[in-house]
Tab-separated table of C-alpha atoms in Angstrom:
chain	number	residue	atom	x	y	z
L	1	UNK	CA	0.000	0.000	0.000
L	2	UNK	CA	3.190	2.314	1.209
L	3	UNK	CA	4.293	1.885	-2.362
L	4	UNK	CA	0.777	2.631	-4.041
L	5	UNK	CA	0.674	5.936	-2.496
L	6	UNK	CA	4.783	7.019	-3.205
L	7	UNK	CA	3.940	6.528	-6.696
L	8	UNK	CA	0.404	8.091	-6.951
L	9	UNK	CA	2.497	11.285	-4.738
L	10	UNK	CA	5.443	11.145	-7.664
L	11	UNK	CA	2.521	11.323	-10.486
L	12	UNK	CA	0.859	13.950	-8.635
L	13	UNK	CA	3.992	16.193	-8.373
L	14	UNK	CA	5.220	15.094	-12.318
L	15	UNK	CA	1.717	16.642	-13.220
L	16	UNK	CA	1.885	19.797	-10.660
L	17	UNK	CA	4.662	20.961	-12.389
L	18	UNK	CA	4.610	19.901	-15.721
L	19	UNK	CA	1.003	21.923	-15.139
L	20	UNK	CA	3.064	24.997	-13.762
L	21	UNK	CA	5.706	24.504	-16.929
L	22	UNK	CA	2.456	24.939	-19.237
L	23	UNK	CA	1.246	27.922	-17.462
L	24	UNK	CA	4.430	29.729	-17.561
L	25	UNK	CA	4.564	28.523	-21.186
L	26	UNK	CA	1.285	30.558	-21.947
L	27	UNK	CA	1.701	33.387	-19.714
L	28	UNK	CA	5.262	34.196	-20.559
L	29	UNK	CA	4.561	37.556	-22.467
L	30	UNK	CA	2.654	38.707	-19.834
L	31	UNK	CA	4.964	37.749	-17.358
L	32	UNK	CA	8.030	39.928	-19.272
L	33	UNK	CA	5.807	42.734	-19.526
L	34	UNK	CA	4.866	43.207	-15.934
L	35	UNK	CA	8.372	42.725	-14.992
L	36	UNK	CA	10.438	44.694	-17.429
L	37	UNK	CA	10.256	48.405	-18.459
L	38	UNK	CA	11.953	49.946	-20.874
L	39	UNK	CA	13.620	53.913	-21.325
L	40	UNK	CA	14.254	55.978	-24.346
L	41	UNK	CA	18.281	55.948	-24.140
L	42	UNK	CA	18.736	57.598	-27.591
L	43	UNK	CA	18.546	57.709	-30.990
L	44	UNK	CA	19.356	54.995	-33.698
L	45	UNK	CA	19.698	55.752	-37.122
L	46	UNK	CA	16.189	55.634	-38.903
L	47	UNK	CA	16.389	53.946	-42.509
L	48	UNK	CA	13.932	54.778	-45.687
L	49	UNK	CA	13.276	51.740	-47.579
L	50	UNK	CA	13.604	52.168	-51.018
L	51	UNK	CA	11.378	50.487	-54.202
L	52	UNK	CA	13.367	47.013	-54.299
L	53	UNK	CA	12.747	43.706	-53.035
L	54	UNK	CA	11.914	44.598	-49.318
L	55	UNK	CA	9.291	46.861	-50.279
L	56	UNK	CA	7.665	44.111	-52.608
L	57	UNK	CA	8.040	41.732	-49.566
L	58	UNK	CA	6.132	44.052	-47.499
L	59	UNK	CA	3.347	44.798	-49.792
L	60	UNK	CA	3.065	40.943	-50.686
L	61	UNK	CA	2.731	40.360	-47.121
L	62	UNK	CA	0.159	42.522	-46.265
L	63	UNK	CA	-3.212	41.063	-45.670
L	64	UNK	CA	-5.523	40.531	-48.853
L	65	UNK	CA	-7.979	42.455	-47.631
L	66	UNK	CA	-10.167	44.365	-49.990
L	67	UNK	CA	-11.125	47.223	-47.068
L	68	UNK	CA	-7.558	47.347	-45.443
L	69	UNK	CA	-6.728	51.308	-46.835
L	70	UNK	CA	-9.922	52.276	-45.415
L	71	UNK	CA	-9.805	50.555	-41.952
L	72	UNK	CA	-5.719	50.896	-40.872
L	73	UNK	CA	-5.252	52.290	-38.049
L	74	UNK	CA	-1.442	52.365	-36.161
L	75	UNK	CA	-2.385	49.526	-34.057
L	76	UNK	CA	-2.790	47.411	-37.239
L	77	UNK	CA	0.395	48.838	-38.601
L	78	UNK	CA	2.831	48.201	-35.449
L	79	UNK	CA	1.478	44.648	-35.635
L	80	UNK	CA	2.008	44.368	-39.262
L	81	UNK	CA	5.404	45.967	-38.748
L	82	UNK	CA	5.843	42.957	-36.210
L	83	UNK	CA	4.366	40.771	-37.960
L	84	UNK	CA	6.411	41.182	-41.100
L	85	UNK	CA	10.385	41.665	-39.113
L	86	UNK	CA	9.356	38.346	-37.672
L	87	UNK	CA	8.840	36.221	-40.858
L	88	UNK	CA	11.524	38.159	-42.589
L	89	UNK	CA	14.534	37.662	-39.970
L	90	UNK	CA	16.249	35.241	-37.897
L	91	UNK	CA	17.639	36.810	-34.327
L	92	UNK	CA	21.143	36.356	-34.086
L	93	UNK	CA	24.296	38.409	-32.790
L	94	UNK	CA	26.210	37.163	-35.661
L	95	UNK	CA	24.377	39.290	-37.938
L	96	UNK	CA	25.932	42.636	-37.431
L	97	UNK	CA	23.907	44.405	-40.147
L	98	UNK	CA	21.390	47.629	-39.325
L	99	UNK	CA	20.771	48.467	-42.657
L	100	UNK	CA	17.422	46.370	-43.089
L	101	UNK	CA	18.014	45.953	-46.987
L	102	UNK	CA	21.144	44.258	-45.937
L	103	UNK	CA	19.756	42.302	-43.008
L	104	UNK	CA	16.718	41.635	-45.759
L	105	UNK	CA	19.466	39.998	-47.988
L	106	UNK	CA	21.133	38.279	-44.998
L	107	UNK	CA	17.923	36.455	-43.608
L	108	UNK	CA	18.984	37.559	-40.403
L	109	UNK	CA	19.604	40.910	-37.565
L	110	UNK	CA	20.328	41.454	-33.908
L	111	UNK	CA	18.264	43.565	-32.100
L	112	UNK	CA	19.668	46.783	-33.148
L	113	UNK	CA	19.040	45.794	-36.734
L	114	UNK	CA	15.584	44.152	-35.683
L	115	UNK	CA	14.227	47.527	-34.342
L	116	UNK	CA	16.130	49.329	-37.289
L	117	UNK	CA	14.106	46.823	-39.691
L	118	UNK	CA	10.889	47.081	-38.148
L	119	UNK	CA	11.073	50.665	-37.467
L	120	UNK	CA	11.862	51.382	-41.384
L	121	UNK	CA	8.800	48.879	-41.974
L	122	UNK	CA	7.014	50.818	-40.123
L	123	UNK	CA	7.408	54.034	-41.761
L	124	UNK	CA	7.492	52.384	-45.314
L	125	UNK	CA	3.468	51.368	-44.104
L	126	UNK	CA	2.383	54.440	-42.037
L	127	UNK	CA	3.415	56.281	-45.378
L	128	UNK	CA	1.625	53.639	-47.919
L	129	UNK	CA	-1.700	54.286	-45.789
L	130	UNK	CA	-1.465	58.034	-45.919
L	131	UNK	CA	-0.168	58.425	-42.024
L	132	UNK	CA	2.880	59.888	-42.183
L	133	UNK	CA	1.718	63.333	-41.259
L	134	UNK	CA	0.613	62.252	-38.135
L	135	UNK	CA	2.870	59.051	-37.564
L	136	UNK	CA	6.486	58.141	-37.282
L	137	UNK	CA	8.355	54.816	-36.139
L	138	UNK	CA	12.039	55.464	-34.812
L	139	UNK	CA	14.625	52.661	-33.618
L	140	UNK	CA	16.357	53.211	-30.506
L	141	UNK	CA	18.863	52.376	-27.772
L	142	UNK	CA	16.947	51.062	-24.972
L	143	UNK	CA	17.630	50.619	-20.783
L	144	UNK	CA	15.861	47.723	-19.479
L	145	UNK	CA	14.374	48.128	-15.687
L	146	UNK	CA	13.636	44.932	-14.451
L	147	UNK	CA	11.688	44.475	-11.519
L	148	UNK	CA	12.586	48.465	-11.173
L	149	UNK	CA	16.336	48.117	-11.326
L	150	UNK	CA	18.420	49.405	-13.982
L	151	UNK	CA	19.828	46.205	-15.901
L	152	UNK	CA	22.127	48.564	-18.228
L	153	UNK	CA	24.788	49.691	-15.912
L	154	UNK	CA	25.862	46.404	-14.442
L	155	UNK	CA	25.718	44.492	-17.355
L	156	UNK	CA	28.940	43.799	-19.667
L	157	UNK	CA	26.978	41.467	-22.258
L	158	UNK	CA	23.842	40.594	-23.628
L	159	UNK	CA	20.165	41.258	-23.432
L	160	UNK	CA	20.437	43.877	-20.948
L	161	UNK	CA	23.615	45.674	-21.998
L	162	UNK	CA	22.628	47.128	-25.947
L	163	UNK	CA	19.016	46.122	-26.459
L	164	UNK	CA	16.720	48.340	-29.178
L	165	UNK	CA	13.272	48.753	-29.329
L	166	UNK	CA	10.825	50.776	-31.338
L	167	UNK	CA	8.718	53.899	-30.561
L	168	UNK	CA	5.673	54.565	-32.527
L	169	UNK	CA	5.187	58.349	-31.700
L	170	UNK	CA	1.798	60.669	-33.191
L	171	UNK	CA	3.763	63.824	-34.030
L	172	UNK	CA	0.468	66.261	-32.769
L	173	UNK	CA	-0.383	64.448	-29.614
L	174	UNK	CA	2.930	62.944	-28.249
L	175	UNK	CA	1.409	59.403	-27.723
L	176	UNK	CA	3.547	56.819	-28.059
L	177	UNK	CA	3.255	53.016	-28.595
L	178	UNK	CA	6.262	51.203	-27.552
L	179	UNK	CA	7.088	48.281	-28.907
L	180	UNK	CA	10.113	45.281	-28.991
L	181	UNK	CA	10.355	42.902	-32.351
L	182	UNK	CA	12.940	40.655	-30.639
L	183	UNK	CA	10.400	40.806	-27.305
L	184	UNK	CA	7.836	39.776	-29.965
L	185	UNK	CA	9.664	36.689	-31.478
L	186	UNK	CA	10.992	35.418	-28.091
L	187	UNK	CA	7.881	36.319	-25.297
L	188	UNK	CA	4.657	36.947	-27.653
L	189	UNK	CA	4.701	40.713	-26.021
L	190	UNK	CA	2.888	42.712	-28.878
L	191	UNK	CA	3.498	46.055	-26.610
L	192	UNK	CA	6.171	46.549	-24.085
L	193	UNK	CA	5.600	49.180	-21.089
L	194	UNK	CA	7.815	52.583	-20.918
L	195	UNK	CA	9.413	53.232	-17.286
L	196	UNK	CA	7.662	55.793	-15.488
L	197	UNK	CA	10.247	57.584	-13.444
């Protein structure tokens, strides 16, 4: 009987956290975003696509939607942005490329040339759809505050030490929509939180 119950106890606790393992699984974007917080840091250099191959990669993958000019809206164009950096790049540190035509060619970024891509992305759309005068997407160096402590200054490597992000600012309000492509492919996190000091 002794034995019985060991192994019914061992099951239990295999399924407890194999249960737990599943959750965290699922919840993993949500978990980043209530723990880390990100701060403007500076500029990166903002790239203009030209007509080529990226920009008929972006317009092929656009939705075929028949009512997509008359219903965008910048939500719909950071996810797009997303969307698109995603399919079109691997994330690696041995790509050392911004330029997003080159890192286009390549197959492949880190995340400076990740929020460089997705950034230029971004503008090529918010100025297909007629935006622009309200809209602009700009790549740049980011500090990372997790749990509330600066991760930047003690770090010599790594996530932490040179991560990029994107800020989707309206030029007559001030909003802003931040957002991380290499958050995005790793964690699922479509948004990512600014630091409020």
């Amino acid at each position: 009987m002794a034995k019985k119950d060991k192994k019914g106890n061992v099951t239990a606790v295999i399924v407890i956290v194999v249960g737990i393992l599943v959750l965290l699984f699922f919840l993993k974007g949500t978990i980043y975003k209530g723990v880390v917080k990100y701060e403007d840091a500076g500029g990166r250099k903002s790239y203009e696509l030209k007509m080529g191959s990226l920009t008929t990669y972006i317009d092929q993958s656009l939705p075929n939607d028949e009512t997509l000019d008359a219903t965008i809206t910048i939500d719909r164009i950071v996810d797009l942005s997303q969307l698109i950096t995603t399919k079109a790049l691997n994330f690696s540190t041995d790509y050392p490329d911004s330029d997003p035509q080159k890192a286009f060619e390549n197959g492949g970024a880190n995340c400076v040339g990740y929020a460089a891509f997705m950034a230029a992305t971004g503008n090529y759309l918010i100025k297909r759809f007629g935006l622009e005068k309200e809209w602009e997407a700009k790549p740049k160096k980011g500090k990372l505050y997790l749990f509330g402590n600066n991760m930047h200054k003690n770090a010599k490597s790594g996530w932490f030490k040179d991560h990029d992000f994107v800020v989707f600012r309206n030029k007559n309000t001030k909003e802003e929509i931040y957002t991380d492509p290499t958050a995005y492919e790793y964690f699922g996190v479509s948004r990512v939180d600014k630091r409020q000091k």
